[in-house]
Structure formats: structure tokens, C-alpha cells
Amino acid sequence: MLPRTGVSKQDIREHIWDYMESQNLADFPRPVHHRIPNFKGSYLACQNLKDLDVFARTQEVKVDPDKPLEGVRLLALQNKKTLLVPTPRLRTGLFNKITPPPGATKDILRKCATSQGVRNYSVPIGLDSRVLVDLVVVGSVAVSEKGWRIGKGEGYADLEYAMMVSMGAISKETPVVTIVHDCQVVDIPEELLEEHDITVDYILTPTRVIPTGCERPKPMGVTWSKISREMMEKIPVLRSLRAREQQAGKDVTLQGEHRHPPEPGRQQTVPWSAGRRPQDTPGPEANSMEAACGSPLGEGAPLAADVYVGNLPRDARVSDLKRALRELGSVPLQLMWEGRRHRAFLRYQDAAAAQQAISCLQGLRLGTDTLRVALARQQRDK
């Protein structure tokens, strides 16, 4: 039993990690410190999910990429559920939808359930994708029978949940399940819980199925005041979501920032047409884009700003870039495609919108290539 006076979340984490290693309960990868710990018997614990009515009713399930949840991912694929797995640390997007090849054998499904399989047999799912998740399965370092959960301390499971709420993929009625070893079920003082912490409705161990009956409210969206500027820089999809919520008039003040009131009359929707920059001579590729996507802005259009996108792969298509822009929430007013020169130009309504787009697009990859993104004027100066 953990001491209740003055205990911290990190104290509980260290206690669980040390105990699992010292008692040889941990499984690969080891040591389990600073991880969602894998444990001997994790597959057995995962099989208990079949006994829950919520799993039988589920069509679409989100399962974290942690090793002890591999059995749940396999179970979902074997039962022909739509399986969504968050991208590691949200670096390249929000979800991957696992898509086994037609006629996949059990061995292939097992590979699809692994971290390597998630990379090899998946398609990205962005903020614009219409998903409706029926069940959420998360890993934990510690959990109480009341449904209070402690993760490894980086906050990604809490953030993923909050982002799913914001994009309408889940509601407060969506059940949350966690898979742990029996030794990870401990007392957690209520005063350690924070507003952004998710709670769980079911705990599955190798020996027990524990309905928690937890009534503590789950997060109803991203708590921006808890998000640091450093985290924003690391997670492009989070920057995109913030831009959307800012356009919708929500308070998106980050940790350590001064609050700014929303701008009156802020433009919320931008029609996507394609055109050319005034200083460019249109070529056949620009004309084909105008024919496909619409005519350019007229002479009376407001002052706009252009973003240069370079290092496009040789086999890249304009549809690939448009899809990526939609998923990141960075749709421009115009797009001029210069595929033969491995570049494109994006027009936004003003310099602030262009800078926001550059922030969102940093680190964007098409295929194996990372794109270069900058203000068009800065690129010309170089």
C-alpha cells in the first residue's frame, strides 16, 4: 500500500516501475521505467475485453500504441473492427487507420497489431476525417478501482482524448478501458487528479474485470492553458487544432501567455481556389490548376501573403499536397503547383495567416521527403 500523505504522481510511478522490475513481472521492452509498462500476462488481460458488451457493440476503436495493448489491437482486427492508433507522440498527425491486406492471415494480423505493422499497414487520419470512435483503450502506469488513472507523465493519452473530443470523434458517453497488471491497481489520492486527466470506466487485468462506475467528468476538449509553447512546436496537428479553435472564437491562450480577446469578424472559412502570384508568369501547370480548382483572385482582392513549399518529391501530385493541407487545417486561398520544379506556392489572406500556416506545416512530409516551408518573399531573397 502506497503512503497517502504527501505522495505524488511520480512517487506512484516509481513505486510501480520498481516493483514490476524487482518481482520480474515486467516484459519486453525493459526496463519499464518511463514507459507504459508491458507485463507478463498482458495478452491474457487483453482477452478479457471480449467479455465486455461495449466491445461487442463497438465498430470503431482507438487503441494506444503501447506494447501491452498489442493483444487488444489484434482482437480488434480479428473481429473486423475499424482500428485507429495514435501516431507516436503525435509527431506526424493524429491517427493511423490500420488497413490489413485483403485476405490477411492470422500471422499477418499479428504483424498489423505490432508497432512495425502500424507503420506498414496504415493510412493517416487527420482532423478533417469523419470518425466516430465507440471505444477508447489506453495504457496506464497506475489506476485505482475508482477509475482514476496515472500515465507515464508526458500527457499524450490525455491530449489525444481531448483532441478527439474537440474534433467530435467521441463524447462523454464513450467508454474508456485500460489494460494493466494486478499490481498496477492501487489507491490514488483524489487531490492528485487534474482537470485534463482522463478517467477509465473498465480496468482489465489477467485475473479481473473491474467496472469502475467512475462519475468524475472527463475532459471536454483541450485545456490550452496547460499546453506549453514547446509542446506546440513539437506537434503540428495540435497547432492546426488551435488555429481552428481560435478562428471559432475560443480562448486558446497557452501556458505562460497573456490572454488576448478574440478578434471581431475574424474570417472562419476560406474558399480553396488556385491561382498565381502577381509577380509570376503563368505556365501550363498553373493554368491546369486554375481549370481544376477555380479562377485566381481578382485585382480588387485584399493584400495577401504567399508561402513557398519546396522539396516536393518527383512523384508528388497536387492532390497529395491538398490532402495534407486539409488534414493540417491549413487550406490556402490559392495554390499554384510547380511540380516540375518540385515546389508550390500557397496564398493566404494576410501575413498572420501565412505565418500560422508555416508553423503548422513545419516538419510536413510527403512520402519520405520533408518539405521546405517559408514565406515566399524570404525564399526569393535567399
CSV table of C-alpha atoms in Angstrom, one decimal:
chain,number,residue,atom,x,y,z
A,1,MET,CA,0.0,0.0,0.0
A,2,LEU,CA,1.4,3.4,-1.0
A,3,PRO,CA,1.7,6.2,1.6
A,4,ARG,CA,-1.2,8.6,1.3
A,5,THR,CA,0.3,11.7,2.9
A,6,GLY,CA,2.4,13.8,0.5
A,7,VAL,CA,2.5,11.2,-2.2
A,8,SER,CA,2.9,12.5,-5.8
A,9,LYS,CA,2.1,11.0,-9.2
A,10,GLN,CA,5.8,10.4,-9.8
A,11,ASP,CA,6.1,8.6,-6.4
A,12,ILE,CA,3.4,6.2,-7.6
A,13,ARG,CA,5.0,5.7,-11.0
A,14,GLU,CA,8.4,4.9,-9.5
A,15,HIS,CA,6.8,2.5,-7.0
A,16,ILE,CA,5.1,0.6,-9.8
A,17,TRP,CA,8.1,0.5,-12.1
A,18,ASP,CA,10.5,-0.6,-9.3
A,19,TYR,CA,8.1,-3.3,-8.1
A,20,MET,CA,7.4,-4.8,-11.5
A,21,GLU,CA,11.1,-5.0,-12.2
A,22,SER,CA,12.1,-6.4,-8.8
A,23,GLN,CA,9.4,-9.0,-8.9
A,24,ASN,CA,10.1,-9.9,-12.6
A,25,LEU,CA,6.6,-9.1,-13.6
A,26,ALA,CA,7.8,-6.8,-16.4
A,27,ASP,CA,8.1,-8.0,-20.0
A,28,PHE,CA,9.8,-6.7,-23.1
A,29,PRO,CA,10.8,-3.9,-23.6
A,30,ARG,CA,12.7,-3.5,-20.3
A,31,PRO,CA,13.4,-1.8,-18.1
A,32,VAL,CA,9.9,-0.5,-17.9
A,33,HIS,CA,10.8,2.8,-16.2
A,34,HIS,CA,9.4,5.9,-18.0
A,35,ARG,CA,7.2,3.7,-20.1
A,36,ILE,CA,3.6,2.3,-20.1
A,37,PRO,CA,4.9,-1.0,-18.7
A,38,ASN,CA,4.5,-4.2,-20.6
A,39,PHE,CA,3.9,-7.2,-18.3
A,40,LYS,CA,3.7,-11.0,-18.3
A,41,GLY,CA,0.1,-11.9,-18.9
A,42,SER,CA,-0.8,-8.8,-20.9
A,43,TYR,CA,-2.3,-10.9,-23.7
A,44,LEU,CA,-4.5,-12.7,-21.2
A,45,ALA,CA,-5.7,-9.4,-19.8
A,46,CYS,CA,-6.5,-8.2,-23.3
A,47,GLN,CA,-8.7,-11.2,-24.0
A,48,ASN,CA,-11.0,-10.1,-21.2
A,49,LEU,CA,-12.2,-7.4,-23.5
A,50,LYS,CA,-14.2,-10.0,-25.4
A,51,ASP,CA,-16.4,-10.4,-22.3
A,52,LEU,CA,-17.5,-6.7,-22.3
A,53,ASP,CA,-20.7,-5.7,-24.1
A,54,VAL,CA,-19.2,-2.4,-25.0
A,55,PHE,CA,-16.6,-4.3,-27.2
A,56,ALA,CA,-19.3,-6.4,-28.9
A,57,ARG,CA,-21.2,-3.2,-29.8
A,58,THR,CA,-18.0,-1.4,-31.0
A,59,GLN,CA,-17.5,-0.7,-34.7
A,60,GLU,CA,-14.6,1.8,-34.4
A,61,VAL,CA,-12.0,1.5,-31.6
A,62,LYS,CA,-9.0,3.7,-30.7
A,63,VAL,CA,-6.1,1.8,-29.1
A,64,ASP,CA,-2.9,3.4,-27.9
A,65,PRO,CA,0.4,2.1,-29.5
A,66,ASP,CA,1.8,0.8,-26.2
A,67,LYS,CA,3.2,-2.8,-26.2
A,68,PRO,CA,0.9,-4.2,-23.5
A,69,LEU,CA,-2.1,-3.2,-25.7
A,70,GLU,CA,-0.9,-5.3,-28.7
A,71,GLY,CA,-3.4,-8.0,-27.8
A,72,VAL,CA,-6.3,-5.5,-27.9
A,73,ARG,CA,-5.2,-4.3,-31.4
A,74,LEU,CA,-5.1,-7.9,-32.6
A,75,LEU,CA,-8.5,-8.6,-31.1
A,76,ALA,CA,-10.0,-5.6,-32.9
A,77,LEU,CA,-8.6,-6.7,-36.2
A,78,GLN,CA,-9.7,-10.3,-35.8
A,79,ASN,CA,-13.2,-9.1,-35.0
A,80,LYS,CA,-13.2,-6.8,-38.1
A,81,LYS,CA,-13.4,-3.5,-36.1
A,82,THR,CA,-12.0,-0.3,-37.5
A,83,LEU,CA,-8.8,0.2,-35.6
A,84,LEU,CA,-7.3,3.6,-35.0
A,85,VAL,CA,-3.8,4.0,-33.4
A,86,PRO,CA,-2.4,7.4,-32.5
A,87,THR,CA,0.9,8.3,-34.2
A,88,PRO,CA,3.8,8.1,-31.8
A,89,ARG,CA,4.0,11.4,-29.8
A,90,LEU,CA,1.6,12.9,-32.4
A,91,ARG,CA,4.6,14.0,-34.5
A,92,THR,CA,3.2,13.2,-37.9
A,93,GLY,CA,-0.6,13.5,-37.4
A,94,LEU,CA,-3.3,12.3,-35.1
A,95,PHE,CA,-4.3,8.7,-36.0
A,96,ASN,CA,-3.2,5.9,-38.3
A,97,LYS,CA,-6.1,3.7,-39.5
A,98,ILE,CA,-4.8,0.1,-39.7
A,99,THR,CA,-5.7,-1.5,-43.0
A,100,PRO,CA,-4.7,-5.2,-43.3
A,101,PRO,CA,-4.2,-6.5,-46.8
A,102,PRO,CA,-7.2,-8.4,-48.3
A,103,GLY,CA,-7.4,-12.0,-47.1
A,104,ALA,CA,-4.9,-11.3,-44.3
A,105,THR,CA,-3.9,-14.5,-42.4
A,106,LYS,CA,-3.8,-14.6,-38.6
A,107,ASP,CA,0.0,-14.1,-38.8
A,108,ILE,CA,-0.4,-11.0,-40.9
A,109,LEU,CA,-3.0,-9.6,-38.5
A,110,ARG,CA,-0.5,-10.2,-35.7
A,111,LYS,CA,2.1,-8.2,-37.6
A,112,CYS,CA,-0.5,-5.4,-38.2
A,113,ALA,CA,-1.1,-5.2,-34.4
A,114,THR,CA,2.6,-4.5,-33.7
A,115,SER,CA,4.3,-1.1,-33.8
A,116,GLN,CA,6.0,-2.1,-37.1
A,117,GLY,CA,2.7,-3.2,-38.5
A,118,VAL,CA,1.1,0.1,-37.6
A,119,ARG,CA,3.8,1.8,-39.7
A,120,ASN,CA,3.5,-0.6,-42.6
A,121,TYR,CA,-0.3,-1.3,-42.8
A,122,SER,CA,-1.9,2.1,-42.2
A,123,VAL,CA,-3.2,5.3,-43.7
A,124,PRO,CA,-3.2,8.6,-41.9
A,125,ILE,CA,-6.4,10.1,-40.4
A,126,GLY,CA,-6.4,13.9,-39.9
A,127,LEU,CA,-8.6,16.4,-38.2
A,128,ASP,CA,-10.9,16.6,-41.2
A,129,SER,CA,-11.6,12.9,-41.3
A,130,ARG,CA,-15.1,11.9,-40.1
A,131,VAL,CA,-14.5,9.3,-37.4
A,132,LEU,CA,-16.8,8.2,-34.6
A,133,VAL,CA,-15.0,6.2,-32.0
A,134,ASP,CA,-17.1,3.8,-30.0
A,135,LEU,CA,-14.4,2.7,-27.6
A,136,VAL,CA,-11.1,4.1,-26.3
A,137,VAL,CA,-8.4,1.8,-24.9
A,138,VAL,CA,-5.4,3.4,-23.1
A,139,GLY,CA,-2.3,2.2,-21.3
A,140,SER,CA,-1.6,3.2,-17.7
A,141,VAL,CA,1.2,3.1,-15.2
A,142,ALA,CA,-1.2,3.0,-12.3
A,143,VAL,CA,-5.0,3.1,-11.9
A,144,SER,CA,-7.4,2.9,-9.0
A,145,GLU,CA,-10.6,0.9,-8.7
A,146,LYS,CA,-12.4,4.3,-8.7
A,147,GLY,CA,-11.2,4.8,-12.3
A,148,TRP,CA,-8.5,7.4,-11.6
A,149,ARG,CA,-5.5,6.9,-13.9
A,150,ILE,CA,-1.8,7.9,-14.0
A,151,GLY,CA,0.2,7.6,-17.2
A,152,LYS,CA,3.9,7.8,-17.7
A,153,GLY,CA,3.9,11.6,-17.3
A,154,GLU,CA,4.0,13.0,-20.8
A,155,GLY,CA,0.3,13.6,-21.1
A,156,TYR,CA,-0.2,12.2,-24.6
A,157,ALA,CA,-3.2,9.9,-23.8
A,158,ASP,CA,-4.9,12.9,-22.1
A,159,LEU,CA,-4.2,15.1,-25.1
A,160,GLU,CA,-5.3,12.6,-27.6
A,161,TYR,CA,-8.6,12.2,-25.7
A,162,ALA,CA,-9.1,16.0,-25.6
A,163,MET,CA,-8.4,16.3,-29.3
A,164,MET,CA,-10.9,13.6,-30.1
A,165,VAL,CA,-13.5,15.5,-28.1
A,166,SER,CA,-12.7,18.7,-30.0
A,167,MET,CA,-13.0,17.1,-33.4
A,168,GLY,CA,-16.3,15.4,-32.4
A,169,ALA,CA,-14.9,11.8,-32.6
A,170,ILE,CA,-16.0,10.9,-29.1
A,171,SER,CA,-18.5,12.1,-26.4
A,172,LYS,CA,-18.6,11.9,-22.7
A,173,GLU,CA,-20.5,8.6,-23.0
A,174,THR,CA,-17.7,6.9,-24.9
A,175,PRO,CA,-16.3,4.2,-22.6
A,176,VAL,CA,-12.6,4.2,-21.7
A,177,VAL,CA,-10.8,0.9,-20.9
A,178,THR,CA,-7.3,0.3,-19.6
A,179,ILE,CA,-5.2,-2.9,-19.5
A,180,VAL,CA,-2.8,-3.4,-16.5
A,181,HIS,CA,-1.2,-5.9,-14.3
A,182,ASP,CA,-3.0,-6.5,-11.0
A,183,CYS,CA,-0.1,-4.8,-9.1
A,184,GLN,CA,-0.8,-1.6,-11.0
A,185,VAL,CA,-4.3,-1.3,-9.4
A,186,VAL,CA,-3.5,0.9,-6.4
A,187,ASP,CA,-5.0,3.7,-4.3
A,188,ILE,CA,-4.6,7.1,-5.9
A,189,PRO,CA,-5.4,10.2,-3.7
A,190,GLU,CA,-8.1,12.3,-5.4
A,191,GLU,CA,-6.1,15.5,-4.8
A,192,LEU,CA,-3.6,14.3,-7.4
A,193,LEU,CA,-6.2,14.4,-10.2
A,194,GLU,CA,-6.2,17.4,-12.6
A,195,GLU,CA,-8.9,18.8,-14.9
A,196,HIS,CA,-7.2,17.4,-18.0
A,197,ASP,CA,-6.7,13.9,-16.6
A,198,ILE,CA,-8.9,11.2,-18.3
A,199,THR,CA,-10.6,8.5,-16.1
A,200,VAL,CA,-11.4,4.9,-17.1
A,201,ASP,CA,-14.7,3.0,-17.0
A,202,TYR,CA,-13.2,-0.5,-17.0
A,203,ILE,CA,-9.9,-2.0,-15.8
A,204,LEU,CA,-8.8,-5.3,-17.3
A,205,THR,CA,-6.1,-7.4,-15.6
A,206,PRO,CA,-5.0,-11.0,-16.1
A,207,THR,CA,-7.4,-12.0,-13.2
A,208,ARG,CA,-10.1,-9.4,-13.1
A,209,VAL,CA,-12.6,-7.3,-14.9
A,210,ILE,CA,-13.2,-4.1,-12.8
A,211,PRO,CA,-16.1,-1.8,-13.8
A,212,THR,CA,-15.2,1.4,-12.0
A,213,GLY,CA,-18.5,3.2,-12.1
A,214,CYS,CA,-16.4,6.4,-12.3
A,215,GLU,CA,-18.6,9.6,-12.3
A,216,ARG,CA,-15.8,12.1,-12.4
A,217,PRO,CA,-16.2,14.2,-15.6
A,218,LYS,CA,-13.8,13.5,-18.4
A,219,PRO,CA,-12.1,16.4,-20.3
A,220,MET,CA,-14.4,18.2,-22.7
A,221,GLY,CA,-11.7,19.5,-25.0
A,222,VAL,CA,-8.1,20.7,-25.0
A,223,THR,CA,-7.2,22.8,-22.0
A,224,TRP,CA,-4.9,25.2,-23.8
A,225,SER,CA,-3.7,26.9,-20.7
A,226,LYS,CA,-1.9,23.6,-19.9
A,227,ILE,CA,-0.2,23.4,-23.2
A,228,SER,CA,3.3,24.8,-23.4
A,229,ARG,CA,4.8,26.6,-26.4
A,230,GLU,CA,7.4,23.8,-26.6
A,231,MET,CA,4.7,21.1,-27.0
A,232,MET,CA,3.0,23.2,-29.7
A,233,GLU,CA,6.3,23.3,-31.6
A,234,LYS,CA,6.6,19.5,-31.5
A,235,ILE,CA,3.0,18.6,-32.6
A,236,PRO,CA,1.9,20.1,-35.9
A,237,VAL,CA,-1.7,18.7,-35.6
A,238,LEU,CA,-2.1,20.5,-32.3
A,239,ARG,CA,-1.1,23.8,-33.9
A,240,SER,CA,-3.8,23.1,-36.6
A,241,LEU,CA,-6.5,22.4,-34.0
A,242,ARG,CA,-5.5,25.6,-32.1
A,243,ALA,CA,-5.8,27.7,-35.2
A,244,ARG,CA,-9.3,26.2,-35.9
A,245,GLU,CA,-10.5,26.9,-32.3
A,246,GLN,CA,-9.0,30.4,-32.4
A,247,GLN,CA,-10.9,31.1,-35.6
A,248,ALA,CA,-14.1,29.8,-33.9
A,249,GLY,CA,-13.6,32.4,-31.2
A,250,LYS,CA,-12.4,30.1,-28.4
A,251,ASP,CA,-9.8,31.1,-25.8
A,252,VAL,CA,-6.6,29.3,-26.9
A,253,THR,CA,-4.2,31.2,-24.6
A,254,LEU,CA,-1.2,28.9,-24.0
A,255,GLN,CA,0.7,28.3,-20.7
A,256,GLY,CA,2.5,31.4,-19.8
A,257,GLU,CA,0.9,33.6,-22.4
A,258,HIS,CA,-1.3,36.7,-21.8
A,259,ARG,CA,-4.9,36.3,-22.7
A,260,HIS,CA,-6.0,38.1,-25.9
A,261,PRO,CA,-9.6,38.6,-26.7
A,262,PRO,CA,-10.8,37.1,-29.9
A,263,GLU,CA,-10.8,39.4,-33.0
A,264,PRO,CA,-14.2,40.6,-34.0
A,265,GLY,CA,-15.3,39.5,-37.5
A,266,ARG,CA,-12.4,37.0,-37.8
A,267,GLN,CA,-12.7,35.0,-41.0
A,268,GLN,CA,-13.6,31.4,-40.2
A,269,THR,CA,-13.9,29.7,-43.6
A,270,VAL,CA,-11.7,30.1,-46.6
A,271,PRO,CA,-12.7,29.0,-50.1
A,272,TRP,CA,-10.0,27.0,-51.7
A,273,SER,CA,-9.2,28.1,-55.2
A,274,ALA,CA,-6.0,28.1,-57.1
A,275,GLY,CA,-4.2,30.9,-58.9
A,276,ARG,CA,-0.8,32.6,-59.5
A,277,ARG,CA,1.2,35.1,-57.7
A,278,PRO,CA,1.1,38.5,-59.4
A,279,GLN,CA,4.8,38.5,-60.0
A,280,ASP,CA,4.9,35.1,-61.6
A,281,THR,CA,4.3,34.4,-65.3
A,282,PRO,CA,1.7,31.6,-65.5
A,283,GLY,CA,2.8,28.3,-67.1
A,284,PRO,CA,0.8,25.4,-68.3
A,285,GLU,CA,0.8,23.8,-64.8
A,286,ALA,CA,-0.6,27.0,-63.3
A,287,ASN,CA,-3.3,27.1,-66.0
A,288,SER,CA,-4.3,23.5,-65.3
A,289,MET,CA,-4.6,24.2,-61.6
A,290,GLU,CA,-6.9,27.1,-62.3
A,291,ALA,CA,-9.0,24.9,-64.6
A,292,ALA,CA,-9.3,22.2,-61.9
A,293,CYS,CA,-9.8,24.3,-58.8
A,294,GLY,CA,-11.2,27.7,-59.9
A,295,SER,CA,-10.1,31.1,-61.2
A,296,PRO,CA,-7.5,33.3,-59.4
A,297,LEU,CA,-8.3,36.2,-57.2
A,298,GLY,CA,-9.2,39.5,-58.9
A,299,GLU,CA,-7.3,42.7,-58.8
A,300,GLY,CA,-9.5,44.0,-56.0
A,301,ALA,CA,-8.6,41.3,-53.6
A,302,PRO,CA,-7.2,42.3,-50.2
A,303,LEU,CA,-3.4,42.2,-49.6
A,304,ALA,CA,-2.3,38.6,-49.2
A,305,ALA,CA,0.8,36.7,-48.3
A,306,ASP,CA,2.4,33.7,-50.1
A,307,VAL,CA,4.1,30.6,-48.6
A,308,TYR,CA,6.8,28.7,-50.5
A,309,VAL,CA,6.7,24.9,-50.3
A,310,GLY,CA,9.8,23.2,-51.7
A,311,ASN,CA,11.5,19.8,-51.9
A,312,LEU,CA,8.3,18.2,-53.3
A,313,PRO,CA,9.0,14.6,-54.3
A,314,ARG,CA,9.3,13.8,-58.0
A,315,ASP,CA,6.2,11.6,-57.9
A,316,ALA,CA,4.1,14.0,-55.8
A,317,ARG,CA,0.7,15.0,-57.1
A,318,VAL,CA,-1.1,18.2,-56.3
A,319,SER,CA,-3.8,16.1,-54.7
A,320,ASP,CA,-1.2,14.8,-52.2
A,321,LEU,CA,-0.4,18.3,-51.1
A,322,LYS,CA,-4.0,19.4,-51.0
A,323,ARG,CA,-4.9,16.4,-48.8
A,324,ALA,CA,-2.1,17.2,-46.4
A,325,LEU,CA,-3.2,20.8,-46.2
A,326,ARG,CA,-6.7,19.8,-45.4
A,327,GLU,CA,-5.7,17.4,-42.7
A,328,LEU,CA,-3.5,20.1,-41.0
A,329,GLY,CA,-6.2,22.7,-41.3
A,330,SER,CA,-4.0,25.0,-43.4
A,331,VAL,CA,-6.2,25.4,-46.5
A,332,PRO,CA,-5.0,28.4,-48.6
A,333,LEU,CA,-6.9,30.8,-50.7
A,334,GLN,CA,-4.9,29.8,-53.8
A,335,LEU,CA,-2.5,27.1,-54.7
A,336,MET,CA,0.0,27.3,-57.6
A,337,TRP,CA,1.6,24.0,-58.4
A,338,GLU,CA,5.0,23.8,-60.0
A,339,GLY,CA,5.6,20.1,-59.9
A,340,ARG,CA,8.4,20.1,-62.5
A,341,ARG,CA,10.4,22.5,-60.2
A,342,HIS,CA,9.4,20.4,-57.1
A,343,ARG,CA,7.7,23.4,-55.5
A,344,ALA,CA,4.3,25.1,-54.9
A,345,PHE,CA,3.1,28.4,-53.7
A,346,LEU,CA,0.2,28.9,-51.2
A,347,ARG,CA,-1.6,32.2,-50.9
A,348,TYR,CA,-3.2,33.2,-47.5
A,349,GLN,CA,-5.4,36.1,-46.7
A,350,ASP,CA,-2.7,38.0,-44.8
A,351,ALA,CA,0.8,37.7,-43.3
A,352,ALA,CA,-0.5,36.5,-40.0
A,353,ALA,CA,-2.4,33.6,-41.7
A,354,ALA,CA,0.7,32.8,-43.7
A,355,GLN,CA,2.9,32.7,-40.6
A,356,GLN,CA,0.3,30.4,-38.9
A,357,ALA,CA,0.4,28.1,-41.9
A,358,ILE,CA,4.2,27.9,-41.8
A,359,SER,CA,4.0,27.0,-38.2
A,360,CYS,CA,1.5,24.2,-38.9
A,361,LEU,CA,3.4,22.9,-41.9
A,362,GLN,CA,6.9,22.6,-40.3
A,363,GLY,CA,8.0,19.0,-40.5
A,364,LEU,CA,5.4,18.0,-43.0
A,365,ARG,CA,6.4,15.0,-45.1
A,366,LEU,CA,5.2,13.8,-48.5
A,367,GLY,CA,6.4,10.2,-48.8
A,368,THR,CA,9.9,10.1,-47.4
A,369,ASP,CA,10.8,13.7,-48.0
A,370,THR,CA,10.4,16.6,-45.5
A,371,LEU,CA,9.1,19.7,-47.3
A,372,ARG,CA,10.8,23.1,-47.0
A,373,VAL,CA,8.4,25.8,-46.0
A,374,ALA,CA,9.0,29.6,-45.8
A,375,LEU,CA,7.5,32.9,-46.7
A,376,ALA,CA,7.8,33.3,-50.4
A,377,ARG,CA,9.5,36.7,-50.1
A,378,GLN,CA,12.1,35.2,-47.8
A,379,GLN,CA,12.7,32.4,-50.2
A,380,ARG,CA,13.2,34.8,-53.1
A,381,ASP,CA,15.7,36.8,-51.1
A,382,LYS,CA,17.7,33.6,-50.5
